[in-house]
PDB file of C-alpha atoms in Angstrom:
ATOM      1  CA  HIS A1401     -11.356  -1.261   3.309  1.00 35.00           C
ATOM      2  CA  PRO A1402      -8.692   0.170   5.634  1.00 34.00           C
ATOM      3  CA  LEU A1403      -6.675   2.333   3.246  1.00 41.00           C
ATOM      4  CA  ILE A1404      -5.728   5.575   4.983  1.00 43.00           C
ATOM      5  CA  LEU A1405      -6.756   8.831   3.316  1.00 47.00           C
ATOM      6  CA  LEU A1406      -4.395  11.780   3.616  1.00 48.00           C
ATOM      7  CA  THR A1407      -6.156  14.986   2.605  1.00 46.00           C
ATOM      8  CA  GLN A1408      -4.027  17.970   3.618  1.00 45.00           C
ATOM      9  CA  SER A1409      -0.467  18.777   4.695  1.00 51.00           C
ATOM     10  CA  LEU A1410       1.383  21.975   3.859  1.00 52.00           C
ATOM     11  CA  CYS A1411       5.002  22.156   2.756  1.00 57.00           C
ATOM     12  CA  ASP A1412       7.083  25.363   2.551  1.00 59.00           C
ATOM     13  CA  SER A1413      10.894  25.402   2.240  1.00 58.00           C
ATOM     14  CA  SER A1414      11.170  21.925   3.736  1.00 62.00           C
ATOM     15  CA  ARG A1415      11.955  18.291   2.893  1.00 71.00           C
ATOM     16  CA  PRO A1416       9.156  16.122   4.273  1.00 72.00           C
ATOM     17  CA  VAL A1417       8.979  12.402   3.619  1.00 80.00           C
ATOM     18  CA  VAL A1418       5.667  10.942   2.479  1.00 82.00           C
ATOM     19  CA  SER A1419       5.521   7.157   2.279  1.00 86.00           C
ATOM     20  CA  ASN A1420       2.746   4.553   2.172  1.00 88.00           C
ATOM     21  CA  CYS A1421      -0.076   7.034   1.631  1.00 87.00           C
ATOM     22  CA  LEU A1422      -3.296   7.174  -0.360  1.00 88.00           C
ATOM     23  CA  ILE A1423      -4.048  10.804  -1.218  1.00 84.00           C
ATOM     24  CA  SER A1424      -7.539  11.449  -2.552  1.00 81.00           C
ATOM     25  CA  GLY A1425     -10.106  14.185  -2.015  1.00 65.00           C
ATOM     26  CA  GLY A1426      -9.682  17.314   0.098  1.00 53.00           C
ATOM     27  CA  ASN A1427      -8.654  20.907  -0.540  1.00 39.00           C
ATOM     28  CA  THR A1428      -5.603  22.815  -1.755  1.00 35.00           C
ATOM     29  CA  GLY A1429      -2.322  22.185   0.024  1.00 31.00           C
ATOM     30  CA  VAL A1430       0.648  19.886   0.003  1.00 38.00           C
ATOM     31  CA  LEU A1431      -0.691  16.370  -0.058  1.00 36.00           C
ATOM     32  CA  ALA A1432      -4.224  17.679  -0.314  1.00 28.00           C
ATOM     33  CA  SER A1433      -6.322  16.401  -3.209  1.00 29.00           C
ATOM     34  CA  GLY A1434      -8.884  18.706  -4.760  1.00 31.00           C
ATOM     35  CA  GLY A1435      -8.436  22.475  -4.957  1.00 36.00           C
ATOM     36  CA  ASN A1436      -5.067  23.078  -6.601  1.00 47.00           C
ATOM     37  CA  GLY A1437      -3.380  19.746  -6.119  1.00 49.00           C
ATOM     38  CA  ALA A1438      -2.652  16.683  -4.113  1.00 51.00           C
ATOM     39  CA  THR A1439       0.943  17.726  -3.452  1.00 54.00           C
ATOM     40  CA  ASP A1440       1.643  21.483  -3.420  1.00 54.00           C
ATOM     41  CA  CYS A1441       5.267  22.499  -2.745  1.00 57.00           C
ATOM     42  CA  PHE A1442       6.589  26.040  -2.671  1.00 56.00           C
ATOM     43  CA  GLY A1443       9.590  27.897  -1.278  1.00 62.00           C
ATOM     44  CA  ALA A1444      12.303  25.522  -2.572  1.00 65.00           C
ATOM     45  CA  SER A1445      10.710  22.474  -0.991  1.00 70.00           C
ATOM     46  CA  SER A1446      11.904  18.961  -1.871  1.00 78.00           C
ATOM     47  CA  PRO A1447       9.446  16.410  -0.481  1.00 80.00           C
ATOM     48  CA  ARG A1448      10.249  12.748  -1.080  1.00 86.00           C
ATOM     49  CA  ILE A1449       7.138  10.776  -1.993  1.00 89.00           C
ATOM     50  CA  THR A1450       7.501   6.982  -2.001  1.00 93.00           C
ATOM     51  CA  ASN A1451       4.936   4.214  -2.542  1.00 94.00           C
ATOM     52  CA  THR A1452       2.072   6.664  -2.568  1.00 92.00           C
ATOM     53  CA  THR A1453      -1.099   6.780  -4.674  1.00 92.00           C
ATOM     54  CA  ILE A1454      -2.344  10.245  -5.677  1.00 90.00           C
ATOM     55  CA  THR A1455      -5.734  10.365  -7.370  1.00 88.00           C
ATOM     56  CA  GLY A1456      -8.987  12.309  -7.551  1.00 85.00           C
ATOM     57  CA  ALA A1457      -7.433  15.779  -7.276  1.00 82.00           C
ATOM     58  CA  ALA A1458      -7.545  18.749  -9.627  1.00 82.00           C
ATOM     59  CA  THR A1459      -3.760  18.550  -9.959  1.00 81.00           C
ATOM     60  CA  GLY A1460      -1.857  15.574  -8.627  1.00 84.00           C
ATOM     61  CA  VAL A1461       1.504  17.190  -7.914  1.00 83.00           C
ATOM     62  CA  LEU A1462       2.020  20.949  -8.078  1.00 78.00           C
ATOM     63  CA  ALA A1463       5.530  22.381  -7.668  1.00 78.00           C
ATOM     64  CA  GLY A1464       6.496  26.045  -7.718  1.00 74.00           C
ATOM     65  CA  SER A1465       9.028  28.618  -6.454  1.00 75.00           C
ATOM     66  CA  GLY A1466      12.063  26.420  -7.030  1.00 77.00           C
ATOM     67  CA  SER A1467      10.639  23.238  -5.565  1.00 79.00           C
ATOM     68  CA  ALA A1468      11.824  19.787  -6.633  1.00 82.00           C
ATOM     69  CA  PRO A1469       9.528  17.017  -5.357  1.00 84.00           C
ATOM     70  CA  ILE A1470      10.944  13.492  -5.700  1.00 90.00           C
ATOM     71  CA  LEU A1471       8.481  10.724  -6.544  1.00 93.00           C
ATOM     72  CA  GLU A1472       9.375   7.046  -6.602  1.00 96.00           C
ATOM     73  CA  ASN A1473       7.301   3.849  -6.668  1.00 97.00           C
ATOM     74  CA  SER A1474       4.149   5.946  -6.816  1.00 96.00           C
ATOM     75  CA  ILE A1475       0.935   6.183  -8.847  1.00 95.00           C
ATOM     76  CA  VAL A1476      -0.355   9.561 -10.060  1.00 94.00           C
ATOM     77  CA  TRP A1477      -3.528   8.787 -11.971  1.00 94.00           C
ATOM     78  CA  GLY A1478      -7.083  10.028 -12.370  1.00 91.00           C
ATOM     79  CA  ASN A1479      -6.561  13.638 -11.326  1.00 88.00           C
ATOM     80  CA  THR A1480      -8.984  15.856 -13.224  1.00 86.00           C
ATOM     81  CA  SER A1481      -6.878  18.796 -14.488  1.00 85.00           C
ATOM     82  CA  SER A1482      -3.275  17.581 -14.599  1.00 87.00           C
ATOM     83  CA  GLN A1483      -1.190  14.882 -12.956  1.00 90.00           C
ATOM     84  CA  ILE A1484       2.044  16.822 -12.380  1.00 89.00           C
ATOM     85  CA  ASN A1485       2.361  20.589 -12.840  1.00 85.00           C
ATOM     86  CA  VAL A1486       5.631  22.497 -12.356  1.00 85.00           C
ATOM     87  CA  ASP A1487       6.479  26.143 -13.002  1.00 80.00           C
ATOM     88  CA  GLY A1488       9.586  27.334 -14.877  1.00 80.00           C
ATOM     89  CA  SER A1489      11.758  27.434 -11.751  1.00 79.00           C
ATOM     90  CA  SER A1490      10.832  23.988 -10.467  1.00 82.00           C
ATOM     91  CA  ALA A1491      11.170  20.327 -11.405  1.00 85.00           C
ATOM     92  CA  ALA A1492       9.572  17.004 -10.543  1.00 88.00           C
ATOM     93  CA  LEU A1493      12.061  14.132 -10.268  1.00 92.00           C
ATOM     94  CA  VAL A1494      10.032  11.016 -10.974  1.00 96.00           C
ATOM     95  CA  SER A1495      11.161   7.393 -11.290  1.00 97.00           C
ATOM     96  CA  TYR A1496       9.537   3.955 -11.232  1.00 98.00           C
ATOM     97  CA  SER A1497       6.093   5.525 -11.098  1.00 98.00           C
ATOM     98  CA  ASP A1498       2.866   5.271 -13.084  1.00 98.00           C
ATOM     99  CA  VAL A1499       1.889   8.751 -14.286  1.00 97.00           C
ATOM    100  CA  GLN A1500      -1.162   9.243 -16.470  1.00 97.00           C
ATOM    101  CA  GLY A1501      -0.062  10.888 -19.698  1.00 97.00           C
ATOM    102  CA  GLY A1502       3.563   9.939 -19.013  1.00 97.00           C
ATOM    103  CA  TRP A1503       6.494  11.702 -17.341  1.00 97.00           C
ATOM    104  CA  PRO A1504      10.251  11.559 -18.069  1.00 97.00           C
ATOM    105  CA  GLY A1505      12.293   9.362 -15.765  1.00 97.00           C
ATOM    106  CA  THR A1506      13.772   5.912 -15.298  1.00 97.00           C
ATOM    107  CA  GLY A1507      11.225   3.127 -14.961  1.00 97.00           C
ATOM    108  CA  ASN A1508       8.160   5.347 -15.399  1.00 98.00           C
ATOM    109  CA  ILE A1509       5.080   3.965 -17.155  1.00 98.00           C
ATOM    110  CA  ASN A1510       1.840   5.389 -18.538  1.00 98.00           C
ATOM    111  CA  LEU A1511      -0.580   2.484 -18.132  1.00 98.00           C
ATOM    112  CA  ASP A1512      -3.938   2.120 -16.412  1.00 98.00           C
ATOM    113  CA  PRO A1513      -3.075   0.896 -12.870  1.00 97.00           C
ATOM    114  CA  LEU A1514      -6.289  -1.162 -12.802  1.00 96.00           C
ATOM    115  CA  PHE A1515      -7.681   0.053  -9.500  1.00 95.00           C
ATOM    116  CA  VAL A1516     -10.193  -2.382  -8.043  1.00 91.00           C
ATOM    117  CA  ASN A1517     -12.982   0.224  -7.949  1.00 91.00           C
ATOM    118  CA  ALA A1518     -11.877   3.830  -8.364  1.00 90.00           C
ATOM    119  CA  ALA A1519     -15.480   5.077  -8.506  1.00 89.00           C
ATOM    120  CA  GLY A1520     -16.092   3.455  -5.136  1.00 89.00           C
ATOM    121  CA  GLY A1521     -12.834   4.709  -3.618  1.00 87.00           C
ATOM    122  CA  ASP A1522     -11.002   1.374  -3.706  1.00 90.00           C
ATOM    123  CA  TYR A1523      -7.546   2.128  -5.097  1.00 92.00           C
ATOM    124  CA  ARG A1524      -6.005  -1.259  -4.498  1.00 92.00           C
ATOM    125  CA  MET A1525      -4.685  -2.994  -7.614  1.00 92.00           C
ATOM    126  CA  ALA A1526      -6.603  -5.701  -9.418  1.00 92.00           C
ATOM    127  CA  ASN A1527      -4.940  -8.796 -10.849  1.00 91.00           C
ATOM    128  CA  GLY A1528      -2.956  -7.877 -13.960  1.00 91.00           C
ATOM    129  CA  SER A1529      -2.055  -4.343 -12.877  1.00 95.00           C
ATOM    130  CA  PRO A1530       1.119  -3.117 -14.638  1.00 96.00           C
ATOM    131  CA  CYS A1531       2.208  -1.578 -11.321  1.00 97.00           C
ATOM    132  CA  ILE A1532       2.851  -4.981  -9.751  1.00 95.00           C
ATOM    133  CA  ASP A1533       6.589  -5.809  -9.445  1.00 95.00           C
ATOM    134  CA  ALA A1534       7.397  -2.575 -11.325  1.00 96.00           C
ATOM    135  CA  GLY A1535       8.950  -0.408  -8.596  1.00 96.00           C
ATOM    136  CA  ASN A1536      12.463   0.058  -7.247  1.00 96.00           C
ATOM    137  CA  SER A1537      13.091  -2.185  -4.237  1.00 94.00           C
ATOM    138  CA  ALA A1538      16.161  -0.120  -3.342  1.00 93.00           C
ATOM    139  CA  ALA A1539      14.175   3.114  -2.943  1.00 92.00           C
ATOM    140  CA  LEU A1540      14.695   5.175   0.193  1.00 84.00           C
ATOM    141  CA  ASP A1541      12.058   5.535   2.894  1.00 83.00           C
ATOM    142  CA  MET A1542      10.233   2.275   2.183  1.00 86.00           C
ATOM    143  CA  SER A1543       8.511   0.691   5.166  1.00 84.00           C
ATOM    144  CA  ALA A1544       8.369  -3.027   5.912  1.00 87.00           C
ATOM    145  CA  THR A1545       4.605  -3.121   5.332  1.00 85.00           C
ATOM    146  CA  ASP A1546       2.211  -1.477   2.911  1.00 88.00           C
ATOM    147  CA  LEU A1547      -0.595   0.903   3.836  1.00 86.00           C
ATOM    148  CA  GLU A1548      -2.865  -1.934   4.944  1.00 81.00           C
ATOM    149  CA  GLY A1549      -0.234  -3.761   6.980  1.00 82.00           C
ATOM    150  CA  GLY A1550       0.638  -6.406   4.377  1.00 83.00           C
ATOM    151  CA  THR A1551       4.223  -7.253   3.427  1.00 85.00           C
ATOM    152  CA  ARG A1552       5.651  -4.322   1.463  1.00 88.00           C
ATOM    153  CA  VAL A1553       7.865  -6.246  -0.973  1.00 90.00           C
ATOM    154  CA  SER A1554       6.024  -9.346  -2.178  1.00 86.00           C
ATOM    155  CA  ASP A1555       6.851 -10.963  -5.507  1.00 82.00           C
ATOM    156  CA  LYS A1556       4.073 -12.149  -7.840  1.00 85.00           C
ATOM    157  CA  PRO A1557       5.658 -15.059  -9.749  1.00 82.00           C
ATOM    158  CA  SER A1558       3.294 -14.848 -12.725  1.00 82.00           C
ATOM    159  CA  THR A1559       4.079 -11.175 -13.335  1.00 87.00           C
ATOM    160  CA  PRO A1560       7.194 -10.140 -15.307  1.00 87.00           C
ATOM    161  CA  ASP A1561       9.648  -8.240 -13.109  1.00 88.00           C
ATOM    162  CA  THR A1562       9.986  -4.793 -14.692  1.00 91.00           C
ATOM    163  CA  GLY A1563      11.300  -2.920 -11.667  1.00 93.00           C
ATOM    164  CA  ALA A1564      14.752  -2.530 -10.136  1.00 94.00           C
ATOM    165  CA  GLY A1565      16.599  -3.331  -6.906  1.00 92.00           C
ATOM    166  CA  GLY A1566      15.308  -6.900  -6.643  1.00 84.00           C
ATOM    167  CA  PRO A1567      14.400  -9.633  -6.617  1.00 90.00           C
ATOM    168  CA  PRO A1568      11.903  -9.468  -5.078  1.00 91.00           C
ATOM    169  CA  PHE A1569      10.507  -6.351  -6.751  1.00 93.00           C
ATOM    170  CA  VAL A1570       8.282  -3.853  -4.965  1.00 95.00           C
ATOM    171  CA  ASP A1571       5.011  -2.622  -6.460  1.00 95.00           C
ATOM    172  CA  MET A1572       4.124   0.956  -7.334  1.00 97.00           C
ATOM    173  CA  GLY A1573       1.572   2.711  -5.144  1.00 95.00           C
ATOM    174  CA  ALA A1574       0.350   2.514  -1.559  1.00 93.00           C
ATOM    175  CA  ASP A1575      -0.892  -1.072  -1.786  1.00 92.00           C
ATOM    176  CA  GLU A1576       1.354  -4.091  -2.335  1.00 92.00           C
ATOM    177  CA  TRP A1577      -0.087  -7.093  -4.157  1.00 89.00           C
ATOM    178  CA  ASN A1578      -0.072 -10.049  -1.758  1.00 87.00           C
ATOM    179  CA  ASP A1579      -1.746 -13.314  -2.776  1.00 85.00           C
ATOM    180  CA  CYS A1580      -0.626 -16.074  -0.403  1.00 82.00           C
ATOM    181  CA  ASN A1581      -3.368 -18.511  -1.451  1.00 82.00           C
ATOM    182  CA  GLY A1582      -2.862 -18.060  -5.189  1.00 84.00           C
ATOM    183  CA  ASN A1583      -6.499 -17.241  -5.991  1.00 85.00           C
ATOM    184  CA  LEU A1584      -5.546 -14.118  -8.015  1.00 85.00           C
ATOM    185  CA  VAL A1585      -7.222 -11.853  -5.460  1.00 84.00           C
ATOM    186  CA  ASP A1586      -5.231  -9.531  -3.209  1.00 83.00           C
ATOM    187  CA  ASP A1587      -5.083 -10.905   0.343  1.00 83.00           C
ATOM    188  CA  SER A1588      -6.521  -7.673   1.758  1.00 83.00           C
ATOM    189  CA  ILE A1589      -9.600  -8.088  -0.471  1.00 83.00           C
ATOM    190  CA  ASP A1590     -10.005 -11.711   0.630  1.00 81.00           C
ATOM    191  CA  ILE A1591      -9.954 -10.522   4.236  1.00 81.00           C
ATOM    192  CA  ASP A1592     -12.470  -7.740   3.580  1.00 80.00           C
ATOM    193  CA  LEU A1593     -14.895 -10.041   1.755  1.00 80.00           C
ATOM    194  CA  LEU A1594     -14.749 -13.072   4.047  1.00 78.00           C
ATOM    195  CA  PRO A1595     -15.883 -12.765   7.681  1.00 66.00           C
ATOM    196  CA  ASN A1596     -13.395 -14.040  10.261  1.00 66.00           C
ATOM    197  CA  ALA A1597     -10.749 -14.574   7.564  1.00 82.00           C
ATOM    198  CA  ASP A1598      -7.978 -12.991   9.663  1.00 82.00           C
ATOM    199  CA  CYS A1599      -8.491 -13.933  13.293  1.00 80.00           C
ATOM    200  CA  ASN A1600      -5.222 -12.465  14.560  1.00 77.00           C
ATOM    201  CA  GLY A1601      -5.448  -9.274  12.495  1.00 77.00           C
ATOM    202  CA  ASN A1602      -2.044  -9.610  10.851  1.00 77.00           C
ATOM    203  CA  ARG A1603      -3.466  -8.963   7.346  1.00 76.00           C
ATOM    204  CA  VAL A1604      -2.617 -12.515   6.253  1.00 80.00           C
ATOM    205  CA  PRO A1605      -5.595 -14.798   5.525  1.00 82.00           C
ATOM    206  CA  ASP A1606      -5.808 -17.518   8.161  1.00 82.00           C
ATOM    207  CA  GLY A1607      -5.803 -20.174   5.452  1.00 81.00           C
ATOM    208  CA  CYS A1608      -2.212 -19.245   4.581  1.00 79.00           C
ATOM    209  CA  GLU A1609      -0.963 -19.777   8.124  1.00 78.00           C
ATOM    210  CA  PRO A1610      -0.235 -23.107   9.869  1.00 82.00           C
ATOM    211  CA  PHE A1611      -3.351 -24.798  11.252  1.00 80.00           C
ATOM    212  CA  GLN A1612      -2.799 -25.030  14.997  1.00 84.00           C
ATOM    213  CA  ASP A1613      -5.577 -26.597  17.059  1.00 84.00           C
ATOM    214  CA  CYS A1614      -4.194 -27.651  20.415  1.00 85.00           C
ATOM    215  CA  ASN A1615      -7.592 -28.375  21.973  1.00 83.00           C
ATOM    216  CA  GLY A1616      -8.873 -30.480  19.067  1.00 84.00           C
ATOM    217  CA  ASN A1617     -12.100 -28.535  18.455  1.00 85.00           C
ATOM    218  CA  SER A1618     -11.383 -28.117  14.710  1.00 80.00           C
ATOM    219  CA  VAL A1619     -11.025 -24.345  15.116  1.00 81.00           C
ATOM    220  CA  ARG A1620      -7.728 -22.503  14.802  1.00 82.00           C
ATOM    221  CA  ASP A1621      -6.293 -21.551  18.168  1.00 82.00           C
ATOM    222  CA  ILE A1622      -5.981 -17.906  17.112  1.00 78.00           C
ATOM    223  CA  CYS A1623      -9.687 -17.874  16.215  1.00 80.00           C
ATOM    224  CA  ASP A1624     -10.644 -19.472  19.527  1.00 80.00           C
ATOM    225  CA  ILE A1625      -8.767 -16.688  21.281  1.00 80.00           C
ATOM    226  CA  SER A1626     -10.061 -13.830  19.112  1.00 77.00           C
ATOM    227  CA  THR A1627     -13.711 -14.884  19.554  1.00 77.00           C
ATOM    228  CA  GLY A1628     -13.346 -15.375  23.310  1.00 78.00           C
ATOM    229  CA  THR A1629     -13.941 -19.125  23.154  1.00 80.00           C
ATOM    230  CA  SER A1630     -10.521 -19.598  24.736  1.00 82.00           C
ATOM    231  CA  GLN A1631      -8.495 -17.298  26.965  1.00 84.00           C
ATOM    232  CA  ASP A1632      -4.837 -16.405  26.441  1.00 83.00           C
ATOM    233  CA  CYS A1633      -3.688 -14.636  29.580  1.00 84.00           C
ATOM    234  CA  ASN A1634       0.016 -14.683  28.668  1.00 83.00           C
ATOM    235  CA  GLU A1635      -0.659 -13.605  25.067  1.00 79.00           C
ATOM    236  CA  ASN A1636       1.425 -16.365  23.493  1.00 82.00           C
ATOM    237  CA  SER A1637      -1.307 -17.255  20.945  1.00 77.00           C
ATOM    238  CA  VAL A1638      -1.900 -20.582  22.710  1.00 84.00           C
ATOM    239  CA  PRO A1639      -5.190 -21.149  24.580  1.00 84.00           C
ATOM    240  CA  ASP A1640      -4.591 -21.202  28.323  1.00 85.00           C
ATOM    241  CA  THR A1641      -6.114 -24.688  28.666  1.00 83.00           C
ATOM    242  CA  CYS A1642      -3.404 -26.033  26.358  1.00 85.00           C
ATOM    243  CA  ASP A1643      -0.700 -24.197  28.263  1.00 77.00           C
ATOM    244  CA  VAL A1644      -1.826 -25.793  31.503  1.00 67.00           C
ATOM    245  CA  ASN A1645      -2.287 -29.254  30.031  1.00 59.00           C
ATOM    246  CA  GLY A1646       1.095 -29.087  28.336  1.00 53.00           C
ATOM    247  CA  ALA A1647       2.787 -27.435  31.325  1.00 48.00           C
ATOM    248  CA  THR A1648       4.107 -24.616  29.141  1.00 47.00           C
ATOM    249  CA  SER A1649       2.970 -21.638  31.213  1.00 41.00           C
TER     250      SER A1649
END
């Protein structure tokens, strides 16, 4: 699946912004899983980490030398030695995040995030994850889409809203639960499992979009175009033959 893996980025006396990232594997360094930690900050650094999943490291977040990393709407789970480690001169300011073993802060939880398949490297959330609708929708540095290109803030009606800043309420972690067809499977998983399920590549299953078939061949226009059955020279998502016949080009 198309989750992006961030393995190493160093931070010294700076304030980087990390948003929409999956951090897993790699060597020591800021935002480098394995070695010492997934997020290493020294020299009075204050990185802001939003909607990020940190897993599979020795230490998830390591702060020293007066650093104060800020984590919000994030998941820190499944790191082998410790999840968050700070020295006596530093602090980790964590809110609306799922931290294994717990961590002080508003909206934080200590519950299994229910990754789809952590052993296989799939850190998307399965149905029933406590991280769904549990983040702060008013958090800074949130993007309009999640790591896979799906809508970033998408409410799941059957899940109690335990977050803040909504409605709708954002999820914790890099992946946002989107389920447009109501089959209790994340849209991104539907797309990965079903061939040709997203003809236009917008990370929304075709079945959730209006059925447009201008040439009457019982195939969606966007699929005709994506497979080369129809041409779309002006890129308006309408087969050229329909443009000409309808005098729209």
